Tab-separated table of C-alpha atoms in Angstrom:
chain	number	residue	atom	x	y	z
F	1199	ILE	CA	-16.042	-27.107	-8.590
F	1200	ASP	CA	-13.536	-25.280	-7.126
F	1201	ILE	CA	-11.915	-23.022	-3.962
F	1202	SER	CA	-8.791	-20.834	-3.542
F	1203	THR	CA	-7.630	-18.932	-0.754
F	1204	SER	CA	-5.446	-16.733	0.915
F	1205	ASP	CA	-5.063	-14.857	3.917
F	1206	LEU	CA	-6.846	-11.531	2.822
F	1207	ARG	CA	-8.940	-13.113	-0.468
F	1208	PHE	CA	-11.303	-17.036	-0.468
F	1209	LEU	CA	-13.004	-17.637	-4.008
F	1210	LEU	CA	-15.316	-20.218	-4.761
F	1211	LEU	CA	-15.593	-21.916	-8.727
F	1212	THR	CA	-18.753	-23.189	-8.691
F	1213	ALA	CA	-20.041	-26.292	-11.737
F	1214	GLU	CA	-21.830	-23.227	-14.467
F	1215	GLY	CA	-18.376	-21.347	-14.153
F	1216	TYR	CA	-19.337	-18.190	-11.953
F	1217	VAL	CA	-16.976	-17.485	-9.050
F	1218	TYR	CA	-18.145	-15.977	-5.162
F	1219	GLN	CA	-15.982	-14.209	-3.041
F	1220	LEU	CA	-15.097	-13.389	0.658
F	1221	TYR	CA	-12.493	-10.626	1.706
F	1222	ASN	CA	-11.235	-8.339	4.140
F	1223	GLN	CA	-9.247	-5.745	2.534
F	1224	THR	CA	-8.912	-1.719	3.796
F	1225	ASN	CA	-11.124	0.254	3.320
F	1226	ILE	CA	-13.224	-3.511	2.843
F	1227	ASP	CA	-14.442	-5.367	5.417
F	1228	ASN	CA	-16.145	-7.648	3.910
F	1229	LEU	CA	-18.351	-11.255	5.498
F	1230	ASN	CA	-20.868	-11.989	2.850
F	1231	LEU	CA	-19.839	-14.444	0.308
F	1232	GLU	CA	-20.471	-12.229	-2.865
F	1233	LEU	CA	-21.040	-13.011	-6.857
F	1234	VAL	CA	-18.093	-11.837	-8.453
F	1235	THR	CA	-19.183	-9.542	-11.643
F	1236	LEU	CA	-17.234	-8.047	-14.047
F	1237	ALA	CA	-15.918	-3.715	-13.628
F	1238	GLY	CA	-18.453	-1.195	-15.438
F	1239	ASP	CA	-16.870	2.316	-16.642
F	1240	ASN	CA	-13.730	1.932	-14.534
F	1241	GLU	CA	-12.859	-0.519	-11.797
F	1242	TRP	CA	-14.818	1.486	-8.976
F	1243	VAL	CA	-18.192	0.725	-10.359
F	1244	SER	CA	-20.063	-3.011	-11.155
F	1245	SER	CA	-21.580	-4.100	-14.739
F	1246	GLY	CA	-23.705	-5.667	-12.434
F	1247	ILE	CA	-22.439	-8.378	-15.069
F	1248	PRO	CA	-21.044	-12.018	-14.061
F	1249	ILE	CA	-17.764	-12.931	-14.561
F	1250	SER	CA	-18.715	-16.266	-16.507
F	1251	ASP	CA	-17.129	-19.389	-18.406
F	1252	VAL	CA	-14.430	-19.734	-15.377
F	1253	LYS	CA	-12.287	-22.302	-15.708
F	1254	GLU	CA	-9.420	-21.920	-13.617
F	1255	ILE	CA	-9.380	-18.777	-9.829
F	1256	TYR	CA	-5.785	-18.420	-8.487
F	1257	THR	CA	-5.444	-16.369	-5.303
F	1258	GLY	CA	-2.976	-13.529	-3.148
F	1259	THR	CA	-2.341	-12.120	-0.104
F	1260	TYR	CA	-4.061	-8.815	-1.637
F	1261	ASN	CA	-5.508	-10.248	-5.329
F	1262	GLY	CA	-7.444	-13.186	-7.326
F	1263	ALA	CA	-7.118	-14.010	-10.621
F	1264	MET	CA	-9.167	-16.071	-12.436
F	1265	VAL	CA	-9.307	-17.370	-16.570
F	1266	THR	CA	-12.597	-18.056	-18.658
F	1267	GLY	CA	-13.179	-20.714	-21.373
F	1268	ASN	CA	-11.755	-18.750	-23.892
F	1269	GLY	CA	-8.140	-18.089	-22.190
F	1270	ASN	CA	-8.534	-14.737	-20.969
F	1271	VAL	CA	-7.124	-13.212	-17.614
F	1272	TYR	CA	-9.598	-11.297	-14.905
F	1273	ILE	CA	-8.315	-10.075	-12.111
F	1274	VAL	CA	-9.714	-8.211	-9.009
F	1275	GLY	CA	-8.068	-6.914	-5.805
F	1276	ALA	CA	-5.235	-6.438	-8.077
F	1277	ALA	CA	-2.602	-3.672	-5.902
F	1278	ARG	CA	-2.382	-2.039	-3.496
F	1279	PRO	CA	-3.796	1.001	-2.200
F	1280	TYR	CA	-6.517	0.002	-4.727
F	1281	TYR	CA	-8.803	-3.229	-4.398
F	1282	TYR	CA	-11.089	-3.980	-6.589
F	1283	GLN	CA	-13.265	-5.638	-6.176
F	1284	TYR	CA	-14.946	-6.523	-9.397
F	1285	ALA	CA	-13.516	-8.093	-12.084
F	1286	MET	CA	-10.543	-6.389	-14.464
F	1287	LEU	CA	-10.364	-7.770	-17.701
F	1288	LEU	CA	-5.711	-7.883	-18.365
F	1289	ASP	CA	-6.626	-6.931	-21.664
F	1290	ASN	CA	-3.365	-7.555	-23.640
F	1291	ILE	CA	-1.690	-11.198	-22.123
F	1292	SER	CA	-4.033	-15.194	-22.630
F	1293	ASN	CA	-2.141	-18.552	-23.054
F	1294	VAL	CA	-1.348	-18.686	-19.308
F	1295	VAL	CA	-0.035	-21.292	-17.804
F	1296	SER	CA	1.260	-20.420	-14.591
F	1297	PHE	CA	0.221	-17.247	-11.599
F	1298	SER	CA	2.667	-16.437	-8.746
F	1299	PHE	CA	1.171	-13.923	-6.666
F	1300	GLY	CA	3.631	-11.198	-4.729
F	1301	TYR	CA	2.376	-9.148	-1.926
F	1302	ASP	CA	0.218	-6.771	-4.010
F	1303	HIS	CA	1.580	-7.663	-8.058
F	1304	ILE	CA	0.705	-10.431	-10.144
F	1305	VAL	CA	3.446	-12.781	-12.202
F	1306	THR	CA	2.048	-14.187	-15.095
F	1307	VAL	CA	3.912	-16.854	-17.024
F	1308	LYS	CA	2.575	-17.414	-21.213
F	1309	ASN	CA	2.953	-21.022	-22.812
F	1310	ASP	CA	5.607	-18.758	-24.576
F	1311	GLY	CA	7.800	-19.242	-21.926
F	1312	SER	CA	7.841	-15.047	-21.772
F	1313	ILE	CA	6.767	-13.779	-18.539
F	1314	TRP	CA	4.942	-11.118	-17.491
F	1315	THR	CA	3.658	-8.595	-14.699
F	1316	THR	CA	1.321	-6.401	-13.178
F	1317	GLY	CA	0.182	-5.014	-9.719
F	1318	TYR	CA	1.579	-2.183	-7.428
F	1319	ASN	CA	5.265	-1.660	-7.939
F	1320	ASP	CA	6.339	0.428	-4.782
F	1321	ASN	CA	10.075	-1.433	-4.829
F	1322	CYS	CA	10.456	-1.687	-9.113
F	1323	GLN	CA	8.860	-5.527	-7.249
F	1324	LEU	CA	7.819	-5.261	-11.671
F	1325	GLY	CA	10.777	-5.445	-13.185
F	1326	ILE	CA	9.881	-3.101	-16.107
F	1327	GLY	CA	12.164	-0.615	-15.380
F	1328	ASN	CA	10.728	2.426	-12.914
F	1329	ARG	CA	7.941	2.647	-10.025
F	1330	ASN	CA	5.114	3.368	-11.917
F	1331	TRP	CA	1.787	0.956	-10.906
F	1332	ILE	CA	-0.160	-1.200	-13.803
F	1333	ARG	CA	-3.604	-1.523	-12.900
F	1334	ASN	CA	-5.007	-3.912	-15.611
F	1335	CYS	CA	-3.149	-4.123	-18.054
F	1336	ALA	CA	-0.102	-7.066	-18.111
F	1337	ILE	CA	3.761	-5.685	-18.691
F	1338	GLN	CA	6.166	-8.571	-20.548
F	1339	ILE	CA	9.389	-8.301	-19.062
F	1340	TYR	CA	11.463	-11.577	-19.059
F	1341	SER	CA	10.702	-13.695	-22.785
F	1342	ASP	CA	13.005	-16.159	-22.780
F	1343	ALA	CA	10.853	-19.882	-23.363
F	1344	ASP	CA	13.133	-21.708	-21.245
F	1345	VAL	CA	12.073	-21.260	-17.998
F	1346	LYS	CA	11.570	-23.836	-16.087
F	1347	GLN	CA	10.570	-22.430	-12.526
F	1348	VAL	CA	9.419	-18.843	-11.549
F	1349	ASP	CA	9.061	-17.982	-7.776
F	1350	ILE	CA	7.381	-14.383	-6.001
F	1351	GLY	CA	8.030	-13.009	-2.779
F	1352	GLU	CA	6.340	-10.088	-1.876
F	1353	TYR	CA	9.433	-7.631	-3.833
F	1354	SER	CA	11.898	-10.392	-5.304
F	1355	TYR	CA	11.812	-13.213	-8.038
F	1356	ALA	CA	13.359	-16.656	-8.749
F	1357	ILE	CA	14.138	-18.167	-11.894
F	1358	LEU	CA	14.592	-21.108	-13.103
F	1359	LYS	CA	15.726	-21.695	-15.985
F	1360	GLY	CA	15.953	-25.324	-18.632
F	1361	ASP	CA	20.078	-25.080	-18.318
F	1362	THR	CA	19.393	-25.072	-14.595
F	1363	THR	CA	21.025	-21.419	-13.546
F	1364	VAL	CA	18.539	-19.637	-11.300
F	1365	SER	CA	18.608	-15.633	-12.041
F	1366	THR	CA	16.907	-13.284	-9.330
F	1367	TRP	CA	15.912	-9.185	-9.438
F	1368	GLY	CA	13.791	-6.816	-6.817
F	1369	ASN	CA	14.957	-6.558	-3.893
F	1370	ILE	CA	16.792	-9.725	-2.420
F	1371	LEU	CA	19.633	-8.073	-5.428
F	1372	GLU	CA	20.483	-6.038	-1.590
F	1373	TYR	CA	21.930	-8.887	-0.956
F	1374	GLN	CA	23.747	-10.301	-3.402
F	1375	TYR	CA	27.129	-10.869	-5.548
F	1376	GLY	CA	27.668	-8.307	-8.203
F	1377	TYR	CA	24.332	-5.628	-7.535
F	1378	THR	CA	25.587	-1.862	-6.522
F	1379	ALA	CA	23.946	-0.111	-4.021
F	1380	GLY	CA	22.042	2.506	-5.956
F	1381	GLU	CA	20.858	0.997	-9.063
F	1382	PRO	CA	17.935	-0.480	-10.134
F	1383	LYS	CA	16.850	-3.442	-7.945
F	1384	THR	CA	15.164	-4.286	-12.613
F	1385	LYS	CA	17.503	-6.826	-14.303
F	1386	PRO	CA	17.927	-10.297	-13.594
F	1387	MET	CA	21.333	-11.217	-12.284
F	1388	HIS	CA	22.786	-14.959	-11.338
F	1389	VAL	CA	23.164	-16.065	-8.440
F	1390	VAL	CA	26.427	-17.152	-7.824
F	1391	ASP	CA	28.137	-20.312	-5.362
F	1392	MET	CA	30.997	-19.295	-3.221
F	1393	ASN	CA	33.649	-19.212	-5.367
F	1394	GLY	CA	32.331	-16.657	-7.879
F	1395	ASP	CA	30.782	-19.187	-10.441
F	1396	ILE	CA	26.832	-19.637	-12.143
F	1397	LEU	CA	25.322	-21.520	-9.821
F	1398	THR	CA	24.159	-25.024	-11.516
F	1399	ASP	CA	22.458	-27.598	-11.376
F	1400	VAL	CA	19.353	-26.763	-9.313
F	1401	ASP	CA	16.060	-29.083	-9.135
F	1402	MET	CA	13.939	-26.191	-7.368
F	1403	ILE	CA	14.018	-22.537	-6.620
F	1404	LYS	CA	11.935	-21.376	-3.291
F	1405	ILE	CA	12.498	-17.293	-2.876
F	1406	GLY	CA	10.896	-14.646	-0.031
F	1407	ASN	CA	11.897	-11.301	-0.395
F	1408	ASN	CA	15.212	-11.218	0.559
F	1409	ASN	CA	16.440	-13.921	0.385
F	1410	ALA	CA	15.871	-17.375	-1.283
F	1411	LEU	CA	16.462	-21.353	-1.332
F	1412	ALA	CA	17.717	-23.953	-3.904
F	1413	LEU	CA	17.641	-27.465	-4.580
F	1414	ARG	CA	20.836	-28.958	-5.077
F	1415	ASN	CA	22.024	-32.320	-6.218
F	1416	GLY	CA	19.406	-33.473	-3.176
F	1417	MET	CA	21.040	-30.263	-1.254
F	1418	VAL	CA	19.967	-27.093	0.024
F	1419	TRP	CA	21.438	-24.328	-0.865
F	1420	SER	CA	20.636	-20.470	1.093
F	1421	TRP	CA	21.561	-16.694	0.263
F	1422	GLY	CA	20.494	-13.104	0.965
F	1423	SER	CA	19.650	-11.758	3.962
F	1424	ASN	CA	19.724	-13.971	6.883
F	1425	THR	CA	17.586	-12.272	10.274
F	1426	TYR	CA	17.096	-15.286	12.744
F	1427	ASN	CA	19.382	-18.093	10.844
F	1428	ILE	CA	17.392	-18.063	8.255
F	1429	LEU	CA	19.345	-19.526	5.907
F	1430	GLY	CA	20.593	-21.420	8.174
F	1431	ARG	CA	24.683	-21.213	8.643
F	1432	GLY	CA	24.652	-21.162	11.886
F	1433	SER	CA	24.627	-16.686	12.385
F	1434	PHE	CA	23.384	-14.401	11.669
F	1435	GLU	CA	25.453	-12.947	8.331
F	1436	ALA	CA	23.882	-12.499	5.418
F	1437	LEU	CA	25.123	-14.325	2.165
F	1438	ASN	CA	25.226	-12.405	-1.364
F	1439	LYS	CA	27.049	-15.713	-3.149
F	1440	ALA	CA	24.357	-19.709	-2.580
F	1441	ALA	CA	25.967	-22.130	0.266
F	1442	PRO	CA	24.906	-25.541	1.211
F	1443	VAL	CA	22.608	-25.079	4.533
F	1444	ARG	CA	25.196	-26.236	7.338
F	1445	THR	CA	22.889	-29.721	8.689
């Protein structure tokens, strides 16, 4: 038995491997716990067959993911503005070791270290080089086997690699050193320090939509947008290079 919950979705995994859900989304206001069934001939119709043999469940704001005993991945509530209440198979991905959820998209890391995305893509958040949204499969966007951590904001990503450097893409690039306005935000860029050197010795990362934090040698570093002085620098000035948080 397991429970996974977010602001707008609740999943309950039973000992028998079935999943029940509760959700509250635009155009769908359901306050009854219901058994998750597989999608039928299209994503809008239930096949009437419950998803079974589920071993793991995960939830994001608008979406959820379920991993079955054979390693297959199924999603519900995949991508704004399309709210799927029935489980759809991601037909080209398995052996997933971690999930990260954005506002309306999902990032998965496989056991070979490759990173795959699926979902809505209005801000190029999938990292696939265009604004096309993906609904029933995942697209590989990164293949480096030396990925230690992936974190995801609403429309931004950060990757911590084994060499202790950090790369980001998505909306945060608008506030990052080296980015040229108007360029696609789908190419990962290294984070640099105030001297313009690649930031190293990072132990952990956490990213918002337009800003990020890194734990480095016991100190917190920040960069990006700085509304309400959330970077902890004593001012409202945005930073395009990582700097230590003032204490």
